[in-house]
PDB file of C-alpha atoms in Angstrom:
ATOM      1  CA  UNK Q 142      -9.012  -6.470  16.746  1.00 48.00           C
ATOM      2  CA  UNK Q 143      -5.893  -7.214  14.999  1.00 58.00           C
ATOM      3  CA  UNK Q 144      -3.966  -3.608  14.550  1.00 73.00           C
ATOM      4  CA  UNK Q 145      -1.802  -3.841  11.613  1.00 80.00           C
ATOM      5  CA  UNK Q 146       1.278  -1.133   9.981  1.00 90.00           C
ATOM      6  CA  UNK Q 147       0.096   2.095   8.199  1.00 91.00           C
ATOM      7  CA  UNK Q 148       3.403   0.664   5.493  1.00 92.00           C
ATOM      8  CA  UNK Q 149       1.230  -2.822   4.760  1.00 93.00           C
ATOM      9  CA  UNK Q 150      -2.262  -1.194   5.086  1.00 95.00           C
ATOM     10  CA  UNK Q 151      -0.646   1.333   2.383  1.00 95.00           C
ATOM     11  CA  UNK Q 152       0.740  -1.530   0.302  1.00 95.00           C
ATOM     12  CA  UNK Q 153      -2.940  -3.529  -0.021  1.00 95.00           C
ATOM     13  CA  UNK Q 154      -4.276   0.331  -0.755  1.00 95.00           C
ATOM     14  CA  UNK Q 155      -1.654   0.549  -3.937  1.00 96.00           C
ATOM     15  CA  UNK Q 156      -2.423  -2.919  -4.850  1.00 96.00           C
ATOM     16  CA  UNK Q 157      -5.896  -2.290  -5.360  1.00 94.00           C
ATOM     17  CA  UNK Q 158      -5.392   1.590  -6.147  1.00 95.00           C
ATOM     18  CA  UNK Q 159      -3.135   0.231  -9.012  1.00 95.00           C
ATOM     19  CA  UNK Q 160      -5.747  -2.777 -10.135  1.00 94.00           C
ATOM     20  CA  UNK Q 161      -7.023  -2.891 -13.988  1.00 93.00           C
ATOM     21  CA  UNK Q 162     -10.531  -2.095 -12.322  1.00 88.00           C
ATOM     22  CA  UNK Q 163      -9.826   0.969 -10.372  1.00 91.00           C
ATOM     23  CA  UNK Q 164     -10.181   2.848 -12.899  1.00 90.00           C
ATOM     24  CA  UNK Q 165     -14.054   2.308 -13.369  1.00 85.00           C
ATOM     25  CA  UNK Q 166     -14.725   2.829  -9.814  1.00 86.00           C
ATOM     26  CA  UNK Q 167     -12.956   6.142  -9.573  1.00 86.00           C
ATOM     27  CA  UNK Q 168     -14.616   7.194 -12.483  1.00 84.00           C
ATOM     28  CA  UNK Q 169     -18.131   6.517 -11.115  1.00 79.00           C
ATOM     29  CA  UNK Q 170     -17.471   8.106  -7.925  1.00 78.00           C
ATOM     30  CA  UNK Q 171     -15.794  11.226  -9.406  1.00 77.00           C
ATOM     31  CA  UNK Q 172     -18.667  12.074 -11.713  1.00 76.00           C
ATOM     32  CA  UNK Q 173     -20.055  15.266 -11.203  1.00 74.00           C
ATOM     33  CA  UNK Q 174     -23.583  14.015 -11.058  1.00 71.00           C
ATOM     34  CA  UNK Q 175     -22.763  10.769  -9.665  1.00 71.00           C
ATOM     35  CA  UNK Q 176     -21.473  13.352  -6.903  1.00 70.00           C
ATOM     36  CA  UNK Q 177     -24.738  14.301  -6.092  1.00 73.00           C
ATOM     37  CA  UNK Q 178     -26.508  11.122  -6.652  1.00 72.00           C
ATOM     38  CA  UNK Q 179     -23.946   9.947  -4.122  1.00 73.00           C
ATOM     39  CA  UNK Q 180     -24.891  12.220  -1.595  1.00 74.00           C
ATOM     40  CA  UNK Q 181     -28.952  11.338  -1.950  1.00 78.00           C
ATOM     41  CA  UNK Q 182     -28.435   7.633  -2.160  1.00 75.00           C
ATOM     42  CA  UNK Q 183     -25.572   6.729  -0.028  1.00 74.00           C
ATOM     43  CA  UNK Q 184     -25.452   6.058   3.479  1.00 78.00           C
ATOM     44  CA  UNK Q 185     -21.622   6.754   3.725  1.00 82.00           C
ATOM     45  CA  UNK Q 186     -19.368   8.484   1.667  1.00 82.00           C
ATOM     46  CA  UNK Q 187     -16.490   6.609   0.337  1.00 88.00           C
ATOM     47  CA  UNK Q 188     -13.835   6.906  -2.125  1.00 88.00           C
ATOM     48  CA  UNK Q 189     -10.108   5.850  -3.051  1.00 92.00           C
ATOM     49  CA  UNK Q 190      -9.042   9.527  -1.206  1.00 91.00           C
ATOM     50  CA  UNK Q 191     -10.910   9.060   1.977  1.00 92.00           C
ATOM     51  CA  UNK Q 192      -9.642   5.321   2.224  1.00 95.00           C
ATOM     52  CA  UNK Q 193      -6.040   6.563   1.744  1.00 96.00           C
ATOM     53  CA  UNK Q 194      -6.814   9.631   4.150  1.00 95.00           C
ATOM     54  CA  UNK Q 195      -8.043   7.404   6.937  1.00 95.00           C
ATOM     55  CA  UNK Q 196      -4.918   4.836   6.708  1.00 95.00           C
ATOM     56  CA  UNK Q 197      -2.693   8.116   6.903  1.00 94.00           C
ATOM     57  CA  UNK Q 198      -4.365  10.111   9.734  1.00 94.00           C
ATOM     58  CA  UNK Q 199      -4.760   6.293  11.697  1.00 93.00           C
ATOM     59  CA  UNK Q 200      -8.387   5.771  11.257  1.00 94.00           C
ATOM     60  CA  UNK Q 201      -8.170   2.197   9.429  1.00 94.00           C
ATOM     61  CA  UNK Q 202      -6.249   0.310  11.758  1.00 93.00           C
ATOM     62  CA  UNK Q 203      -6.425  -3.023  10.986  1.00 92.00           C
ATOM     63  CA  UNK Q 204      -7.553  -5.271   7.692  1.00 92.00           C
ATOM     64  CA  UNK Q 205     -10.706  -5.603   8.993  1.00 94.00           C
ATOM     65  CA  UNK Q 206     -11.474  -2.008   8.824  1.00 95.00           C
ATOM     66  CA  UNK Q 207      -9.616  -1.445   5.654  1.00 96.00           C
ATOM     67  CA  UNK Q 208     -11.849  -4.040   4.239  1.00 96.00           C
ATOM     68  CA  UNK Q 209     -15.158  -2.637   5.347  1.00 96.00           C
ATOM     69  CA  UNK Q 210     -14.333   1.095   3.934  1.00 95.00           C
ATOM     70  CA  UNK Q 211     -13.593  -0.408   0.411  1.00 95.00           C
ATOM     71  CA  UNK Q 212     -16.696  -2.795   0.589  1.00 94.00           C
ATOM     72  CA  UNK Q 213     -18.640   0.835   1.452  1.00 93.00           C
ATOM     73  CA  UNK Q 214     -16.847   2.450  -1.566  1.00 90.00           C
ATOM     74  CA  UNK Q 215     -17.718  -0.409  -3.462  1.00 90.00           C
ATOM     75  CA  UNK Q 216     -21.677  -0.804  -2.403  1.00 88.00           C
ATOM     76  CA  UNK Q 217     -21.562   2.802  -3.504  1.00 85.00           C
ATOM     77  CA  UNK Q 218     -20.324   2.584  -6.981  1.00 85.00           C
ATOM     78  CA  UNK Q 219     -23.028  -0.471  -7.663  1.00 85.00           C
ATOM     79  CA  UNK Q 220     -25.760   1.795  -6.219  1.00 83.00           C
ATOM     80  CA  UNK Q 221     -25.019   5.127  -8.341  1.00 80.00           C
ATOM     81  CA  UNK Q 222     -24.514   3.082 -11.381  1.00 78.00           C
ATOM     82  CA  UNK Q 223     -27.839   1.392 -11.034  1.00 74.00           C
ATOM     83  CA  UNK Q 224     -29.772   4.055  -9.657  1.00 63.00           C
TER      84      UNK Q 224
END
């Protein structure tokens, strides 16, 4: 498991914080009822916050793991949207 800097684990974040598309995404999972839909349907809560959270308090570590919480977040804005 390749570890890699909270600074370029921060910098990917931004980059994809900052995208044309993040918009949509934080929309869906900011919804009030998508809220609770997200709570029903979801396995794993994820959102831009919690993936910023966990790179600041040390809990995404590496790539790897910064890739499989934004997959999550991602898996979870297809499922609200077509549930």
């Amino acid at each position: 498991d390749l570890k890699t800097s909270k600074k370029s684990l921060l910098s990917v974040y931004n980059v994809l914080y900052s995208s044309k598309y993040s918009p949509t995404i934080q929309r869906v999972l900011t919804d009030e009822a998508s809220l609770h839909k997200l709570e029903e349907i979801c396995l794993r809560s994820m959102d831009f916050v919690t993936i910023k959270t966990n790179i600041e308090t040390g809990l995404i570590r590496s790539v790897y793991e910064l890739q499989k919480d934004i997959l999550w977040m991602c898996q979870n804005a297809l499922m609200i949207t077509l549930d």
